[in-house]
Tab-separated table of C-alpha atoms in Angstrom:
chain	number	residue	atom	x	y	z
A	1	MET	CA	51.528	-60.160	197.033
A	2	ALA	CA	53.616	-60.233	193.852
A	3	ASN	CA	54.628	-56.937	192.294
A	4	THR	CA	52.747	-55.877	189.185
A	5	VAL	CA	55.012	-55.974	186.126
A	6	TYR	CA	55.083	-52.883	183.949
A	7	ILE	CA	56.544	-52.280	180.513
A	8	GLU	CA	58.714	-49.157	180.441
A	9	TYR	CA	59.144	-47.350	177.113
A	10	ASP	CA	62.057	-44.920	176.883
A	11	PHE	CA	61.235	-42.390	174.124
A	12	LYS	CA	63.906	-39.985	172.838
A	13	VAL	CA	62.220	-37.069	171.068
A	14	SER	CA	63.168	-34.000	169.033
A	15	PRO	CA	62.100	-31.273	169.298
A	16	LEU	CA	61.262	-31.821	172.977
A	17	GLN	CA	58.094	-29.700	172.731
A	18	PRO	CA	55.425	-30.044	171.574
A	19	THR	CA	56.548	-33.602	170.766
A	20	SER	CA	56.492	-34.837	174.373
A	21	ASP	CA	53.025	-33.460	175.110
A	22	ILE	CA	51.493	-34.883	171.932
A	23	LEU	CA	53.180	-38.241	172.525
A	24	ILE	CA	51.944	-38.429	176.141
A	25	ALA	CA	48.380	-37.597	175.080
A	26	GLU	CA	48.348	-40.313	172.401
A	27	LEU	CA	49.995	-42.884	174.669
A	28	GLY	CA	47.416	-42.131	177.374
A	29	GLU	CA	44.623	-42.984	174.965
A	30	ALA	CA	46.436	-46.223	174.075
A	31	GLY	CA	46.440	-47.366	177.702
A	32	PHE	CA	49.734	-46.046	179.100
A	33	GLU	CA	49.055	-44.838	182.621
A	34	SER	CA	52.204	-43.163	183.951
A	35	PHE	CA	54.825	-40.828	182.488
A	36	VAL	CA	58.092	-39.222	183.510
A	37	GLU	CA	59.245	-36.291	181.387
A	38	GLU	CA	63.016	-36.164	180.948
A	39	ALA	CA	65.443	-33.683	179.413
A	40	ASP	CA	65.539	-35.609	176.128
A	41	GLY	CA	62.180	-37.346	176.044
A	42	VAL	CA	59.601	-39.361	177.982
A	43	LEU	CA	59.449	-42.545	180.030
A	44	ALA	CA	56.032	-44.190	179.623
A	45	TYR	CA	54.590	-47.092	181.610
A	46	ILE	CA	51.867	-49.625	180.893
A	47	GLN	CA	50.933	-52.748	182.839
A	48	GLU	CA	52.175	-55.933	181.187
A	49	LYS	CA	48.642	-57.361	181.253
A	50	ASP	CA	47.462	-54.432	179.074
A	51	TRP	CA	50.436	-54.542	176.704
A	52	SER	CA	51.040	-56.246	173.356
A	53	GLU	CA	53.710	-55.851	170.669
A	54	PRO	CA	51.502	-53.710	168.355
A	55	ILE	CA	50.586	-51.250	171.183
A	56	LEU	CA	52.121	-48.321	169.266
A	57	LYS	CA	50.490	-49.001	165.882
A	58	ASP	CA	47.913	-46.186	166.314
A	59	ILE	CA	50.301	-43.598	167.771
A	60	GLU	CA	50.104	-41.087	164.919
A	61	ILE	CA	52.976	-38.868	166.004
A	62	LEU	CA	55.395	-41.763	165.438
A	63	LYS	CA	54.460	-41.631	161.732
A	64	ASN	CA	54.859	-37.849	161.434
A	65	PRO	CA	58.122	-36.889	159.658
A	66	ASN	CA	58.185	-33.529	161.464
A	67	PHE	CA	59.042	-35.255	164.750
A	68	GLN	CA	62.106	-37.385	165.480
A	69	ILE	CA	61.224	-40.159	167.922
A	70	SER	CA	63.146	-43.298	168.822
A	71	TYR	CA	62.381	-45.728	171.620
A	72	GLN	CA	63.224	-48.940	173.399
A	73	TYR	CA	61.293	-50.860	176.037
A	74	LYS	CA	61.841	-53.277	178.910
A	75	GLU	CA	60.019	-54.889	181.828
A	76	ILE	CA	60.076	-53.091	185.167
A	77	GLU	CA	58.556	-54.069	188.524
A	78	GLN	CA	56.799	-51.640	190.860
A	79	GLU	CA	59.565	-51.950	193.422
A	80	ASN	CA	61.959	-50.295	190.960
A	81	TRP	CA	59.674	-47.280	190.532
A	82	ASN	CA	60.814	-45.539	193.733
A	83	ALA	CA	64.307	-44.944	192.409
A	84	THR	CA	62.864	-43.570	189.171
A	85	TRP	CA	60.511	-41.026	190.684
A	86	GLU	CA	62.832	-39.979	193.518
A	87	SER	CA	65.498	-39.069	190.966
A	88	ASN	CA	62.984	-36.986	188.953
A	89	PHE	CA	60.606	-35.581	191.585
A	90	ASN	CA	61.267	-32.004	192.646
A	91	ALA	CA	58.918	-30.139	194.974
A	92	ILE	CA	56.368	-28.006	193.102
A	93	GLN	CA	54.989	-24.675	194.333
A	94	ILE	CA	51.572	-23.541	193.115
A	95	GLY	CA	51.020	-19.863	193.832
A	96	GLU	CA	52.020	-18.619	197.262
A	97	ALA	CA	49.923	-21.021	199.290
A	98	CYS	CA	50.566	-24.592	198.108
A	99	VAL	CA	53.529	-26.935	197.759
A	100	VAL	CA	53.379	-30.523	196.491
A	101	ARG	CA	56.426	-32.464	197.641
A	102	ALA	CA	57.798	-35.856	198.598
A	103	HIS	CA	58.554	-36.909	202.161
A	104	PHE	CA	62.277	-36.379	201.631
A	105	HIS	CA	61.836	-32.676	200.761
A	106	GLU	CA	62.147	-30.002	203.447
A	107	LYS	CA	58.794	-29.017	205.005
A	108	PRO	CA	57.776	-25.633	203.563
A	109	ASN	CA	56.091	-22.726	205.337
A	110	VAL	CA	52.885	-22.639	203.281
A	111	LEU	CA	49.179	-22.923	204.028
A	112	TYR	CA	48.699	-26.145	202.053
A	113	ASP	CA	51.576	-28.628	202.342
A	114	ILE	CA	50.808	-31.801	200.358
A	115	VAL	CA	53.088	-34.838	200.608
A	116	ILE	CA	52.775	-37.229	197.668
A	117	GLU	CA	54.446	-40.540	196.904
A	118	PRO	CA	53.333	-41.037	193.295
A	119	LYS	CA	54.837	-44.438	192.550
A	120	MET	CA	53.141	-45.584	189.326
A	121	SER	CA	50.286	-43.052	189.519
A	122	PHE	CA	49.703	-39.837	187.601
A	123	GLY	CA	49.410	-36.471	189.334
A	124	THR	CA	52.348	-34.873	191.104
A	125	GLY	CA	51.794	-31.284	190.014
A	126	HIS	CA	54.607	-31.440	187.467
A	127	HIS	CA	52.383	-31.973	184.462
A	128	GLU	CA	50.605	-28.884	183.168
A	129	THR	CA	47.123	-30.341	183.638
A	130	THR	CA	47.620	-31.241	187.307
A	131	HIS	CA	49.339	-27.914	187.994
A	132	MET	CA	46.438	-25.949	186.472
A	133	MET	CA	43.805	-27.984	188.282
A	134	LEU	CA	45.595	-27.238	191.550
A	135	GLN	CA	45.448	-23.545	190.581
A	136	HIS	CA	41.697	-23.801	189.960
A	137	ILE	CA	41.221	-25.449	193.358
A	138	LEU	CA	43.249	-22.735	195.089
A	139	ASP	CA	41.060	-20.069	193.447
A	140	HIS	CA	37.742	-21.727	194.364
A	141	ASP	CA	35.822	-21.721	197.651
A	142	PHE	CA	35.492	-25.323	198.841
A	143	LYS	CA	34.292	-24.633	202.368
A	144	GLY	CA	31.443	-27.000	203.233
A	145	LYS	CA	31.238	-28.390	199.678
A	146	SER	CA	30.806	-31.986	198.532
A	147	VAL	CA	33.515	-32.874	196.008
A	148	LEU	CA	34.329	-35.627	193.511
A	149	ASP	CA	37.845	-36.155	192.140
A	150	MET	CA	37.274	-38.440	189.138
A	151	GLY	CA	40.356	-40.250	187.843
A	152	CYS	CA	42.166	-39.258	191.027
A	153	GLY	CA	45.602	-40.757	190.255
A	154	THR	CA	47.699	-39.890	193.320
A	155	GLY	CA	44.753	-38.192	195.030
A	156	VAL	CA	46.534	-34.824	195.044
A	157	LEU	CA	43.511	-32.834	193.790
A	158	ALA	CA	41.175	-34.459	196.310
A	159	ILE	CA	43.676	-33.747	199.077
A	160	LEU	CA	43.935	-30.048	198.243
A	161	ALA	CA	40.125	-29.737	197.983
A	162	GLY	CA	39.887	-31.341	201.410
A	163	LYS	CA	42.529	-29.083	202.906
A	164	LYS	CA	40.566	-26.117	201.527
A	165	GLY	CA	37.577	-27.048	203.646
A	166	ALA	CA	35.458	-29.456	201.601
A	167	LYS	CA	32.853	-31.206	203.747
A	168	THR	CA	33.124	-34.543	201.924
A	169	VAL	CA	35.434	-35.730	199.151
A	170	ASP	CA	35.131	-38.855	197.007
A	171	ALA	CA	38.215	-39.864	195.002
A	172	ILE	CA	37.685	-42.476	192.268
A	173	ASP	CA	40.071	-44.201	189.874
A	174	ILE	CA	39.580	-47.225	187.660
A	175	ASP	CA	43.213	-48.329	188.031
A	176	ASN	CA	43.993	-50.481	191.076
A	177	TRP	CA	47.443	-49.030	191.565
A	178	CYS	CA	46.048	-45.452	191.536
A	179	TYR	CA	43.376	-46.562	194.004
A	180	GLN	CA	45.982	-48.053	196.340
A	181	ASN	CA	48.279	-45.048	195.921
A	182	SER	CA	45.459	-42.579	196.661
A	183	LEU	CA	44.638	-44.492	199.854
A	184	GLU	CA	48.288	-44.184	200.907
A	185	ASN	CA	48.498	-40.473	200.097
A	186	VAL	CA	45.186	-39.696	201.826
A	187	GLU	CA	46.532	-41.356	204.972
A	188	ARG	CA	49.926	-39.660	204.516
A	189	ASN	CA	48.213	-36.248	204.529
A	190	GLN	CA	45.850	-37.156	207.397
A	191	CYS	CA	42.746	-36.613	205.254
A	192	ASP	CA	40.480	-39.248	206.773
A	193	TYR	CA	37.403	-37.405	205.407
A	194	ILE	CA	38.367	-38.441	201.834
A	195	ASN	CA	36.698	-41.638	200.600
A	196	VAL	CA	38.664	-43.508	197.910
A	197	TYR	CA	36.934	-45.915	195.520
A	198	GLU	CA	38.158	-48.195	192.744
A	199	GLY	CA	36.043	-48.062	189.593
A	200	GLY	CA	34.675	-45.894	186.797
A	201	ALA	CA	31.706	-43.643	186.095
A	202	SER	CA	29.277	-46.483	186.922
A	203	LEU	CA	30.011	-45.760	190.602
A	204	LEU	CA	28.408	-42.323	190.269
A	205	ASN	CA	24.825	-43.553	189.993
A	206	GLY	CA	22.753	-41.707	192.598
A	207	ARG	CA	25.635	-39.574	193.888
A	208	LYS	CA	25.464	-35.753	194.026
A	209	TYR	CA	28.239	-33.193	194.386
A	210	ASP	CA	28.763	-29.443	194.548
A	211	VAL	CA	32.093	-29.680	192.703
A	212	ILE	CA	33.418	-32.307	190.287
A	213	ILE	CA	37.078	-32.405	189.263
A	214	ALA	CA	38.123	-34.618	186.338
A	215	ASN	CA	41.639	-34.610	184.906
A	216	ILE	CA	41.375	-37.442	182.365
A	217	ASN	CA	41.883	-37.728	178.613
A	218	ARG	CA	39.538	-36.069	176.106
A	219	ASN	CA	37.670	-39.158	174.923
A	220	ILE	CA	36.771	-40.321	178.422
A	221	LEU	CA	35.612	-36.812	179.317
A	222	LEU	CA	33.400	-36.636	176.221
A	223	ALA	CA	31.781	-39.932	177.178
A	224	ASP	CA	31.294	-39.034	180.850
A	225	ILE	CA	30.295	-35.328	180.797
A	226	PRO	CA	26.536	-36.175	180.724
A	227	ILE	CA	27.051	-38.346	183.824
A	228	TYR	CA	28.955	-35.573	185.608
A	229	SER	CA	26.152	-33.130	184.800
A	230	LYS	CA	23.530	-35.391	186.396
A	231	CYS	CA	25.688	-35.671	189.510
A	232	LEU	CA	26.040	-31.908	190.026
A	233	ASN	CA	23.905	-30.097	192.569
A	234	GLU	CA	22.291	-26.767	191.654
A	235	ASN	CA	24.944	-24.066	191.126
A	236	GLY	CA	27.489	-26.858	190.749
A	237	VAL	CA	30.953	-26.483	189.261
A	238	LEU	CA	32.815	-28.842	186.921
A	239	PHE	CA	36.589	-28.531	186.439
A	240	LEU	CA	37.958	-30.463	183.445
A	241	SER	CA	41.491	-31.000	182.164
A	242	GLY	CA	43.540	-33.529	180.221
A	243	PHE	CA	43.122	-32.006	176.757
A	244	TYR	CA	44.505	-29.302	174.480
A	245	GLU	CA	43.378	-25.760	173.776
A	246	GLU	CA	42.049	-26.809	170.348
A	247	ASP	CA	39.758	-29.322	172.098
A	248	ILE	CA	37.925	-26.680	174.148
A	249	ASP	CA	35.280	-26.236	171.446
A	250	ILE	CA	34.249	-29.907	171.278
A	251	ILE	CA	34.365	-30.261	175.081
A	252	SER	CA	32.318	-27.077	175.567
A	253	LYS	CA	29.705	-28.197	173.025
A	254	LYS	CA	29.302	-31.472	174.917
A	255	CYS	CA	29.010	-29.552	178.185
A	256	LEU	CA	26.442	-27.153	176.718
A	257	LYS	CA	24.269	-30.113	175.657
A	258	ALA	CA	24.466	-31.234	179.282
A	259	ALA	CA	23.364	-27.760	180.526
A	260	LEU	CA	26.881	-26.742	181.587
A	261	LYS	CA	28.229	-23.323	180.619
A	262	PHE	CA	31.849	-22.375	180.010
A	263	GLU	CA	33.131	-19.903	182.601
A	264	LYS	CA	36.917	-19.680	182.235
A	265	ASN	CA	40.033	-21.643	181.396
A	266	LEU	CA	43.697	-21.734	182.264
A	267	GLU	CA	46.304	-22.537	179.601
A	268	LYS	CA	49.870	-23.789	179.867
A	269	ASN	CA	51.943	-25.092	176.946
A	270	ASN	CA	48.732	-25.657	174.944
A	271	TRP	CA	47.194	-27.793	177.711
A	272	VAL	CA	44.042	-26.339	179.294
A	273	ALA	CA	41.999	-26.658	182.475
A	274	VAL	CA	38.430	-25.391	182.093
A	275	LYS	CA	35.732	-24.368	184.561
A	276	TYR	CA	32.058	-25.027	183.725
A	277	VAL	CA	28.973	-24.169	185.796
A	278	ASN	CA	25.350	-25.318	185.689
């Protein structure tokens, strides 16, 4: 099967923060699906089939004189991704109990050792949102629970939920490469109780869960929160991330309309991960 062709944008930014975070959020809404944060900026990836020359016309931060951003772009095939992520991927420790690493890192002495090969998928634990969602999962009791990881990316959140004792775990992503990558990582971590599906919220019709995890961008969350609410069992829990602290109010209002109450949030570099209960 031929490799999917991606367009790689190499953004140089100043100041590095919050420029990089704002840029990544806006690019995510424009269809970019993978990012590598570098010392002087961001590498951003979008499939060639989803790309056109005016792709950046609605990226507001590029028009803001308070931020200095330059960029260039080129085609890149999936087979070239390994060298990119291996050169940037350091093992990540979350608390005392969990490490997310690649196969070439030394095996750690922790309770939850997760081996991820991200390739073109999002979710290695490096980004604030994934890191905080992993923290939420570590702090929550998953024993015997049914779990949904919506927008699963690499599958890392589903894998940790499973390792923490979840009875069943569904991992769903609309992107084929994330779907394929999650299948690989589920097998890599010997989590054969995790079911991986390719698709969107339409797959949730008739499904019920004790816990739903969704680390996606704000607009998708706002559209799908009512669906998540219908899928939650009594005393269910919804963990959401992929948005900024200033977005908590609009997200919480949408959740409240869907009979979900704010319980607590984590915050890191203005990104948040919020827990809601029904």
